[in-house]
Coordinates of C-alpha atoms in Angstrom, one line a residue:
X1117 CA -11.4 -11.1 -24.6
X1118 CA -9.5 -8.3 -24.9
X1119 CA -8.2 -7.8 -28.7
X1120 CA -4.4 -7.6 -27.7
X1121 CA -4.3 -11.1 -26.3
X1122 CA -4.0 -14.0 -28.6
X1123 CA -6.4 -17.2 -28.2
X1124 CA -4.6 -19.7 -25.8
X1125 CA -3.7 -22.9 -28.0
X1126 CA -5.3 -26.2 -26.9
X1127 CA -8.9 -25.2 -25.7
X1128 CA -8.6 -23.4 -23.2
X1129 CA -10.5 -19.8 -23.5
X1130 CA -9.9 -17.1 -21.1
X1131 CA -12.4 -14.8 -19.2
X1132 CA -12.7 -11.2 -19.9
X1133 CA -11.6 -10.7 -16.2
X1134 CA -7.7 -13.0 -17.0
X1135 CA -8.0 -10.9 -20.0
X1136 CA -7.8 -7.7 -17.9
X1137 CA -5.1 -8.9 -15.6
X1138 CA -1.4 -7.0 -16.0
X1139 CA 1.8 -8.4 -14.5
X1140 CA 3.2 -5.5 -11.9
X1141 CA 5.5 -2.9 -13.5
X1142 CA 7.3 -3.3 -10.2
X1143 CA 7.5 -6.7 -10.5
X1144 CA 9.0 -6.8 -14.1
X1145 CA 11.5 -4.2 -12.9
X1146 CA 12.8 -6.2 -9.4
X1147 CA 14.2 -8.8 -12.3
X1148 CA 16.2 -6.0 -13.8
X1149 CA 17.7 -4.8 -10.7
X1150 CA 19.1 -8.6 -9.7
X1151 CA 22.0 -7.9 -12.1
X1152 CA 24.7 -7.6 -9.7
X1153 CA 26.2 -4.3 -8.4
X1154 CA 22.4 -2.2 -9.2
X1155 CA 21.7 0.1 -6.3
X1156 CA 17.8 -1.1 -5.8
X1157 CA 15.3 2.0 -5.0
X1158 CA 12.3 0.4 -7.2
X1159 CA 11.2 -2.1 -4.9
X1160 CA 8.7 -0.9 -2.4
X1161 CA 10.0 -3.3 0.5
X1162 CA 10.6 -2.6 3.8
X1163 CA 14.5 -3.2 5.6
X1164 CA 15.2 -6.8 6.0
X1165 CA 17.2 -5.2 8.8
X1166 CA 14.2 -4.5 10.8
X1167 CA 12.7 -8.0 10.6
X1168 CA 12.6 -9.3 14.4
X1169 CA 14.3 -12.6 13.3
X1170 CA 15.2 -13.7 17.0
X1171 CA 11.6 -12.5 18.7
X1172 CA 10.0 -14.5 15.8
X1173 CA 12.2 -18.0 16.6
X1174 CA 11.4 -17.1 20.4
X1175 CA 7.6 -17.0 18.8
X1176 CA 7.9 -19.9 16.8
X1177 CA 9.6 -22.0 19.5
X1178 CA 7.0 -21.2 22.2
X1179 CA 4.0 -21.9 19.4
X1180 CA 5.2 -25.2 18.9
X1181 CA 6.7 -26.1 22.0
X1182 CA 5.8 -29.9 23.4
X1183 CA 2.8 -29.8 25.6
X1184 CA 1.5 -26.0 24.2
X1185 CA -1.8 -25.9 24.3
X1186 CA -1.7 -24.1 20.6
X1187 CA 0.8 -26.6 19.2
X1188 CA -1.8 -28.4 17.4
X1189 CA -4.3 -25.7 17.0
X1190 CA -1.6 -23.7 15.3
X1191 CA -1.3 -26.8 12.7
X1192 CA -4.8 -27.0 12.0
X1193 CA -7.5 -25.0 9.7
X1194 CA -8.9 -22.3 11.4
X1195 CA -11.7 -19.4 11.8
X1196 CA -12.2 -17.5 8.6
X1197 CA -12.9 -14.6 10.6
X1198 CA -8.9 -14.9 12.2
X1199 CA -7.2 -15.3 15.5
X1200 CA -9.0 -13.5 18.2
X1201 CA -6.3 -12.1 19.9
X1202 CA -5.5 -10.4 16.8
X1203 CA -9.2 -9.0 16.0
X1204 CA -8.8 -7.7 19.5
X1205 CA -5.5 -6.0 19.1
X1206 CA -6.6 -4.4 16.0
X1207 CA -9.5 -3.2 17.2
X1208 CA -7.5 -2.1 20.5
X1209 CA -5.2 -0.2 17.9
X1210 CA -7.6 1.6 16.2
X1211 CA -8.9 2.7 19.6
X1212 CA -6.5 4.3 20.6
X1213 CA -6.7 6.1 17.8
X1214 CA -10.0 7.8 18.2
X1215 CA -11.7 4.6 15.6
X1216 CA -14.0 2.6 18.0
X1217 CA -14.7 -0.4 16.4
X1218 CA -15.5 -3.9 17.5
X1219 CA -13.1 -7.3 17.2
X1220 CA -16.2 -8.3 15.5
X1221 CA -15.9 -6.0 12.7
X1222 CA -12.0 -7.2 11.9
X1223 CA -11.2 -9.6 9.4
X1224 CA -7.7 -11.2 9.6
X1225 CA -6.8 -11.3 5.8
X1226 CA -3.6 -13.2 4.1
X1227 CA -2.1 -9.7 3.7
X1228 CA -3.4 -6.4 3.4
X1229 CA -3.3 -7.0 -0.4
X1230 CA -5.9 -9.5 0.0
X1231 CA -8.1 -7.1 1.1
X1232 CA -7.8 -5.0 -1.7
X1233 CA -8.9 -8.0 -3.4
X1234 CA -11.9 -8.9 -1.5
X1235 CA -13.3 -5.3 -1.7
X1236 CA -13.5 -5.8 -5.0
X1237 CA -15.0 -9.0 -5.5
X1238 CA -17.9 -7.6 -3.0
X1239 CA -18.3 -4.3 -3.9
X1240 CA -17.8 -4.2 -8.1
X1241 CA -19.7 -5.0 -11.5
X1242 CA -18.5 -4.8 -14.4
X1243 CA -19.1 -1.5 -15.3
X1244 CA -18.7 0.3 -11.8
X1245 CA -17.0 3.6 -11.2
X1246 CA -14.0 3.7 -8.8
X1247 CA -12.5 7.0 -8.0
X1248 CA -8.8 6.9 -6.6
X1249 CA -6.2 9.4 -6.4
X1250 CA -3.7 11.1 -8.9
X1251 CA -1.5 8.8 -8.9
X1252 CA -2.5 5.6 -6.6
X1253 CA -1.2 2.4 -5.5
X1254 CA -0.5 0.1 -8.3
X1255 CA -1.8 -2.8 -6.3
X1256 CA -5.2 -1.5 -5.8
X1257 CA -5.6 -1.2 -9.1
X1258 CA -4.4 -4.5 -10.5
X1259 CA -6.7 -6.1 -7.7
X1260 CA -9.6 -3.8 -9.3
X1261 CA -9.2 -3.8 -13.0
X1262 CA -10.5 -7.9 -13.1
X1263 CA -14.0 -7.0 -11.6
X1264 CA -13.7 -4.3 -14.5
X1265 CA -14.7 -1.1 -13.3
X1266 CA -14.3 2.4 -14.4
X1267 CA -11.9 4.3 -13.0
X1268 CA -12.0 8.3 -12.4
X1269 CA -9.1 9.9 -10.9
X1270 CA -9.6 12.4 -8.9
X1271 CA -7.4 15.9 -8.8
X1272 CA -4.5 15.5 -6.2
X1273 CA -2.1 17.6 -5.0
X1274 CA 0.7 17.4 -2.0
X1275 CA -2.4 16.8 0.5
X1276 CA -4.0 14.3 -1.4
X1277 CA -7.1 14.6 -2.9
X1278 CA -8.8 17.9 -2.7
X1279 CA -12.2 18.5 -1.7
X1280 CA -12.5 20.8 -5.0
X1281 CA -11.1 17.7 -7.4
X1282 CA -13.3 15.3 -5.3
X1283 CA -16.6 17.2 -6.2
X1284 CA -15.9 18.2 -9.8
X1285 CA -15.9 14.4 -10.8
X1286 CA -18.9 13.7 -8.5
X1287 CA -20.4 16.4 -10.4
X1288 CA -19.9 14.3 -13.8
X1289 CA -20.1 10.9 -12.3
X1290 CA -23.3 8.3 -10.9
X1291 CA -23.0 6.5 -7.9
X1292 CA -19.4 5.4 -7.4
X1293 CA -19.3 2.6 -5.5
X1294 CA -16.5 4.1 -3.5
X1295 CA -13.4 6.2 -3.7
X1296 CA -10.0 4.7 -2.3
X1297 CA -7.5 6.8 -0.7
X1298 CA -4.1 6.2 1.1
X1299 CA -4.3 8.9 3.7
X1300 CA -0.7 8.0 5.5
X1301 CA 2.5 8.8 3.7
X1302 CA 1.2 7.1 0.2
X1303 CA 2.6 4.9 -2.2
X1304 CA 3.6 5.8 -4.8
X1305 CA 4.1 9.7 -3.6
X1306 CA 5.0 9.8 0.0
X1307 CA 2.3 12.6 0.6
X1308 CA -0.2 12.8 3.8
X1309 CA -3.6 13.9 4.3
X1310 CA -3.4 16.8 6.8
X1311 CA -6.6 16.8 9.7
X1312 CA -8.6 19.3 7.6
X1313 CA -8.4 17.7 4.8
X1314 CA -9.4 14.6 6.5
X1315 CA -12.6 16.4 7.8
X1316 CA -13.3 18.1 4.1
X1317 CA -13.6 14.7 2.1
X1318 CA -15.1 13.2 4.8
X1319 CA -17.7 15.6 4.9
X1320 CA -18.2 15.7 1.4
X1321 CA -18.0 12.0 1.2
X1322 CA -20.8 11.9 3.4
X1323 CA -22.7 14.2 2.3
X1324 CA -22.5 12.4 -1.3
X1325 CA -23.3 8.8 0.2
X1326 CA -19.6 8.2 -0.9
X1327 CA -18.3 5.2 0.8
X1328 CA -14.2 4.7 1.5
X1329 CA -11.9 2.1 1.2
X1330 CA -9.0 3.6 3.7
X1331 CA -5.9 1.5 2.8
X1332 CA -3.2 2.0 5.5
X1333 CA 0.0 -0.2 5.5
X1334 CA 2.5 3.0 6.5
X1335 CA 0.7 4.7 9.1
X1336 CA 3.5 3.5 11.7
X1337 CA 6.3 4.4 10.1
X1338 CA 6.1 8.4 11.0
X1339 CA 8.8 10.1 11.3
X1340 CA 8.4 12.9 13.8
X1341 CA 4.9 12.8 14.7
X1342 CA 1.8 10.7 14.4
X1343 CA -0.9 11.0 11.5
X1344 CA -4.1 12.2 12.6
X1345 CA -6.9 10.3 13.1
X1346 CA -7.9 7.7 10.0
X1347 CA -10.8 8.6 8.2
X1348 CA -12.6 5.7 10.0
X1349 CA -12.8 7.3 13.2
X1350 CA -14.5 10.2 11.1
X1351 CA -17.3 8.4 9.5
X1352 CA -17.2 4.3 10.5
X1353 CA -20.5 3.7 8.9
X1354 CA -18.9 4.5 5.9
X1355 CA -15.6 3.3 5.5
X1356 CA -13.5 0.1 5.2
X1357 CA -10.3 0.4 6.9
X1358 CA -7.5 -2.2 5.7
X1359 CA -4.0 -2.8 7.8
X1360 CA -1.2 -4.8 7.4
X1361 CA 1.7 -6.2 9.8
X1362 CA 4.3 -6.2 6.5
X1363 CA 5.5 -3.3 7.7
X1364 CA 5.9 -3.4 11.2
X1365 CA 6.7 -7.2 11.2
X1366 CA 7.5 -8.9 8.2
X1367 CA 5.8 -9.0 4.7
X1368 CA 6.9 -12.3 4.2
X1369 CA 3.9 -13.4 7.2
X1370 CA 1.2 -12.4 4.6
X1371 CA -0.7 -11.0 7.8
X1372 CA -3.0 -8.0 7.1
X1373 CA -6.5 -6.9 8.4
X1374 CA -9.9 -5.4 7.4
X1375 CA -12.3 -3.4 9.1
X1376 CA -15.6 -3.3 8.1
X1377 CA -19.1 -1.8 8.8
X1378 CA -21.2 -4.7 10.3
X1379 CA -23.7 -4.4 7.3
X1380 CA -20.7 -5.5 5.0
X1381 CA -18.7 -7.4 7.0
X1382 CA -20.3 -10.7 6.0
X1383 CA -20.2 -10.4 2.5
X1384 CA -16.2 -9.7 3.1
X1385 CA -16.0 -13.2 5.0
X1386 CA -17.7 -15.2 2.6
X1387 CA -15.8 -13.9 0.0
X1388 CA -12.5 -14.7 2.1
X1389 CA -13.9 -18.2 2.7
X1390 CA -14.2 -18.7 -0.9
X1391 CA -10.9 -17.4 -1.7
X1392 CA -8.2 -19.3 1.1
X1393 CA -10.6 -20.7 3.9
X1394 CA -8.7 -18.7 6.5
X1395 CA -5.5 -16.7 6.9
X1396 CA -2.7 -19.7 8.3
X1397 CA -3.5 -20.2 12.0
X1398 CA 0.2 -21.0 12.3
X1399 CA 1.8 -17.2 11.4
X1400 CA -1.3 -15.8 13.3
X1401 CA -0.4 -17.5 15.9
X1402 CA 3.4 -16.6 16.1
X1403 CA 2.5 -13.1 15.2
X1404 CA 0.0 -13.2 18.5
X1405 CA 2.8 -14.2 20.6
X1406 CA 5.2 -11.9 19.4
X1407 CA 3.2 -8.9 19.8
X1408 CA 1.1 -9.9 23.5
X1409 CA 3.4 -8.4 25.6
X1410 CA 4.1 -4.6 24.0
X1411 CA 6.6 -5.9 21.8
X1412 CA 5.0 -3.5 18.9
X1413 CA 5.8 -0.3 20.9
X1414 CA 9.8 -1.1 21.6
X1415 CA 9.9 -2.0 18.1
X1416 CA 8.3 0.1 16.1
X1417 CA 10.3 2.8 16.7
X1418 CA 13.5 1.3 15.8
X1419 CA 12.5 1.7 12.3
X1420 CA 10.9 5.1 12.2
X1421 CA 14.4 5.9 13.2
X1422 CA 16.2 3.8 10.3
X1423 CA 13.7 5.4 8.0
X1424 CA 14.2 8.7 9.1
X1425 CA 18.0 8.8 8.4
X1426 CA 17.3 7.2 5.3
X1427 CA 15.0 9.4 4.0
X1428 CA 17.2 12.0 5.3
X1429 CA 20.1 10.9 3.4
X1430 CA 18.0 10.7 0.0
X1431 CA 16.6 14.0 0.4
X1432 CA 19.2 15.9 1.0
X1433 CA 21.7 14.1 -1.7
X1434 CA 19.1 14.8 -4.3
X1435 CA 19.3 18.5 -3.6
X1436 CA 22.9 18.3 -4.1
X1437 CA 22.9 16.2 -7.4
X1438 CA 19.8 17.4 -8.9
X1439 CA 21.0 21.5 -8.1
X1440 CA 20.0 23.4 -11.4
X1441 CA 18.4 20.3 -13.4
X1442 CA 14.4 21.6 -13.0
X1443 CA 14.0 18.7 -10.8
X1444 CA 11.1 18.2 -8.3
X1445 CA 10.6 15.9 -5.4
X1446 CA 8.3 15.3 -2.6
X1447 CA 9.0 15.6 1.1
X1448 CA 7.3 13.1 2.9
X1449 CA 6.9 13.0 6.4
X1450 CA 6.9 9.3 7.3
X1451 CA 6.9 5.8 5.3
X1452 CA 9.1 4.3 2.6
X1453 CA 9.2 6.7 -1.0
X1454 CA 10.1 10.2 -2.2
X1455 CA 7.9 11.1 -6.0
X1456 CA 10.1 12.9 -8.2
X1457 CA 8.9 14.5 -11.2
X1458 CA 11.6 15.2 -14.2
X1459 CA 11.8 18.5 -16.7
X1460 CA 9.7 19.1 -19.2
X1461 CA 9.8 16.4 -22.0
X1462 CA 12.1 13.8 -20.5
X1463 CA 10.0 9.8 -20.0
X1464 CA 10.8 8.4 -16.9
X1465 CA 10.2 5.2 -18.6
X1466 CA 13.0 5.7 -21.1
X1467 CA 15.4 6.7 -19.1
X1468 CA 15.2 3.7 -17.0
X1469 CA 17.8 1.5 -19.1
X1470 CA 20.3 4.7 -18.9
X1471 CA 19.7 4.7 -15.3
X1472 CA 20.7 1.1 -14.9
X1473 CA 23.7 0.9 -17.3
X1474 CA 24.9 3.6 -15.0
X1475 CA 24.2 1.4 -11.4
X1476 CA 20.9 2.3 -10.2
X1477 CA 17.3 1.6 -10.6
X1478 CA 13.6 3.4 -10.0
X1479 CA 10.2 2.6 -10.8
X1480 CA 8.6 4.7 -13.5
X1481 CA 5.7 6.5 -12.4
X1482 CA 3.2 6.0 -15.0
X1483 CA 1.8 2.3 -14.1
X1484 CA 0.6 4.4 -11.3
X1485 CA -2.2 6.1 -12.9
X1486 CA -5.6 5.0 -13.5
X1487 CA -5.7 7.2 -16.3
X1488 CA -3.8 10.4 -18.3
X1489 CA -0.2 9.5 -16.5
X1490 CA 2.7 11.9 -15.9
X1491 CA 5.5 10.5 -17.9
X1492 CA 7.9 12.2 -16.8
X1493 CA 7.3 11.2 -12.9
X1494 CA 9.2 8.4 -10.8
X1495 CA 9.2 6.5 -7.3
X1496 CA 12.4 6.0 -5.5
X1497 CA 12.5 3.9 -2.3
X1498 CA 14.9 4.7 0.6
X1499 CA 14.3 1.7 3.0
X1500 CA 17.0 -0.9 1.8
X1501 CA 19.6 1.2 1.1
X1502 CA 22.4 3.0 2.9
X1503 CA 22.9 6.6 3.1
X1504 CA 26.4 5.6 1.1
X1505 CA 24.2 4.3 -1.5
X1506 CA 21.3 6.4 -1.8
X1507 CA 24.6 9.5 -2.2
X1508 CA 25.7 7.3 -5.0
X1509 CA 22.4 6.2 -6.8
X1510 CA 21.1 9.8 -6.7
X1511 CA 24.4 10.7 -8.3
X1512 CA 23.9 8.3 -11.1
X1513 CA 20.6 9.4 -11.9
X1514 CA 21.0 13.1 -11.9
X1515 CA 24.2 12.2 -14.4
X1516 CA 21.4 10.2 -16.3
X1517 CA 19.0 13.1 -16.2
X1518 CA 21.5 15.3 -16.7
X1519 CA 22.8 13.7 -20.0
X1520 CA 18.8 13.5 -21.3
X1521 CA 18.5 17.1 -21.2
X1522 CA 22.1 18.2 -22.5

């Protein structure tokens, strides 16, 4: 067990793996902001404004209508592999985005989340290195740290991971079983992979006998132009590609996806099979109908434009508030967050309760490191706020700032 955590009482004895396990920082911090009147940008969830309540009761209705012919079905288990209408449409997706892969290589998952999970449970021992980026998705890594793994981070800048960082640490480490990346508008820093970076860790990847774990819940929410081309279309031998409809749809569906090389792919199901059985044949279902005719393509770009105005909004009232203050932020080009980074010397993590005495709330940025964190950086989300409150919480926490370094 792991030396900080007292015995349980009574005899129950914990494995090393519960020993491992961390609640999310995120998490913890969501109960802070439910103190009325806090202006909410920790949370990384998307607009309940964009949720297609109506085309989902139209969904739901249709579903369970009297005399449907997926009534029942819907009701009952199902497939571990998932709905075959939604293999096909992710596999039709990911066409048309130059990643030919077959419906028989998707695996509907109960969220993308649970993919992160699976990957792990297939693909790490105790003991295994796992390269990620600088900083990563908190989520990946509580879904890794049971299997207990090594982590090496991996030098990133605004692009991502560079090919340079990428082979120093190959140069120091064995056989990682893979490195994971977030090529689209990442969480927690809002940054995107440009093409040629694409094609240099690929290459380098390849070259290495690297495999990927491509996690991609954002790649829709672009602002002005698409993403290139995933790293799957690049090397699909070598890469698991993981999607999600939280974003698009609705997180509260739990509806996600994997893509796997056919080598893997059955280690992945049996390992879903252990975990739930199968994704509920009842959301897939409603999620199938919604979606059959094009639905997807009118809606989608409702929320790019939200987001855009959003993210709009937040980037240009933090140059206003934060004018003079040695501030830094990114500039991201689609998705949900902007990555600040504060002067020299200030803690993100103790500025929080100043920052929501005064109204607003942020998610440190330090849970977000596999290793050798930057205090003194934060996330902010833009999505489920308005541009009146994004001008007022960035004016509370440049007055908080402000104060720290006075």
């Amino acid at each position: 067990m792991n030396p900080i955590d007292p015995p349980l009482p009574g005899p129950w004895h914990l494995a090393a793996r519960a020993a491992a396990m961390n609640p999310s920082a995120i998490r913890e911090i969501l109960k802070v902001t439910e103190r009325p009147g806090i202006l909410n940008f920790a949370g990384g969830l998307p607009a309940p404004e964009t949720f297609p309540v109506a085309a989902m009761r139209e969904a739901c209705a249709a579903v369970l209508a009297e005399g449907s012919p997926v009534a029942r079905p819907s009701l009952q288990y199902a497939s571990s592999e998932g709905l075959p209408e939604l293999r096909q449409w992710a596999a039709g997706e990911l066409g048309k985005q130059g990643a030919h892969v077959s419906p028989e290589q998707v695996l509907i998952t109960t969220g993308s989340q649970q993919g992160l999970d699976l990957v792990a449970k297939v693909l790490i021992d105790e003991g295994s290195r796992v390269l990620v980026e600088t900083p990563t998705y908190l989520g990946a890594l509580q879904a890794f740290t049971p299997m207990q793994p090594r982590f090496a981070s991996v030098a990133s800048d605004e692009g991502g991971v560079s090919a340079q960082g990428l082979r120093d640490v190959l140069q120091k480490e064995q056989r990682p079983r893979f490195i994971y990346l977030l090529p689209n508008f990442q969480n927690p820093t809002g940054r995107t992979q440009d093409a040629a970076r694409r094609e240099q860790i690929v290459a380098l990847c390849r070259e290495q006998g690297l495999p990927i774990v491509e996690d991609n819940p954002y790649g829709e929410l672009w602002f002005d132009a698409p993403p290139p081309a995933p790293l799957l279309a690049r090397w699909p031998e070598g890469v698991i590609y993981l999607g999600s409809f939280s974003k698009i749809l609705a997180p509260g569906l739990r509806l996600g996806y994997v893509v796997a090389p056919p080598l893997l792919y059955p280690k992945l199901l049996q390992a879903k099979q252990a975990a739930d059985l199968h994704t509920p044949g009842f959301n897939q279902r409603v999620v199938a109908e919604v979606i059959k005719d094009g639905f997807l393509d009118r809606h989608v770009p409702t929320i790019r434009a939200r987001y855009k105005a959003q993210q709009g909004a937040m980037l240009a009232a933090l140059a206003r508030h934060m004018a003079g203050l040695d501030v830094q932020w990114t500039q991201p080009v689609g998705g949900m967050f902007v990555w600040v980074t504060l002067p020299e010397g200030l803690d993100a993590q103790a500025l929080l309760p100043a920052a929501v005495d005064a109204g607003m709330a942020f998610v440190p940025g330090a849970p977000f490191y596999a290793d050798h964190a930057d205090p003194r950086t934060l996330r902010l989300s833009f999505v489920t706020s308005t541009p009146e409150q994004i001008e007022r919480g960035m004016a509370m926490l440049a007055g908080v700032v402000r104060q720290a370094v006075s």
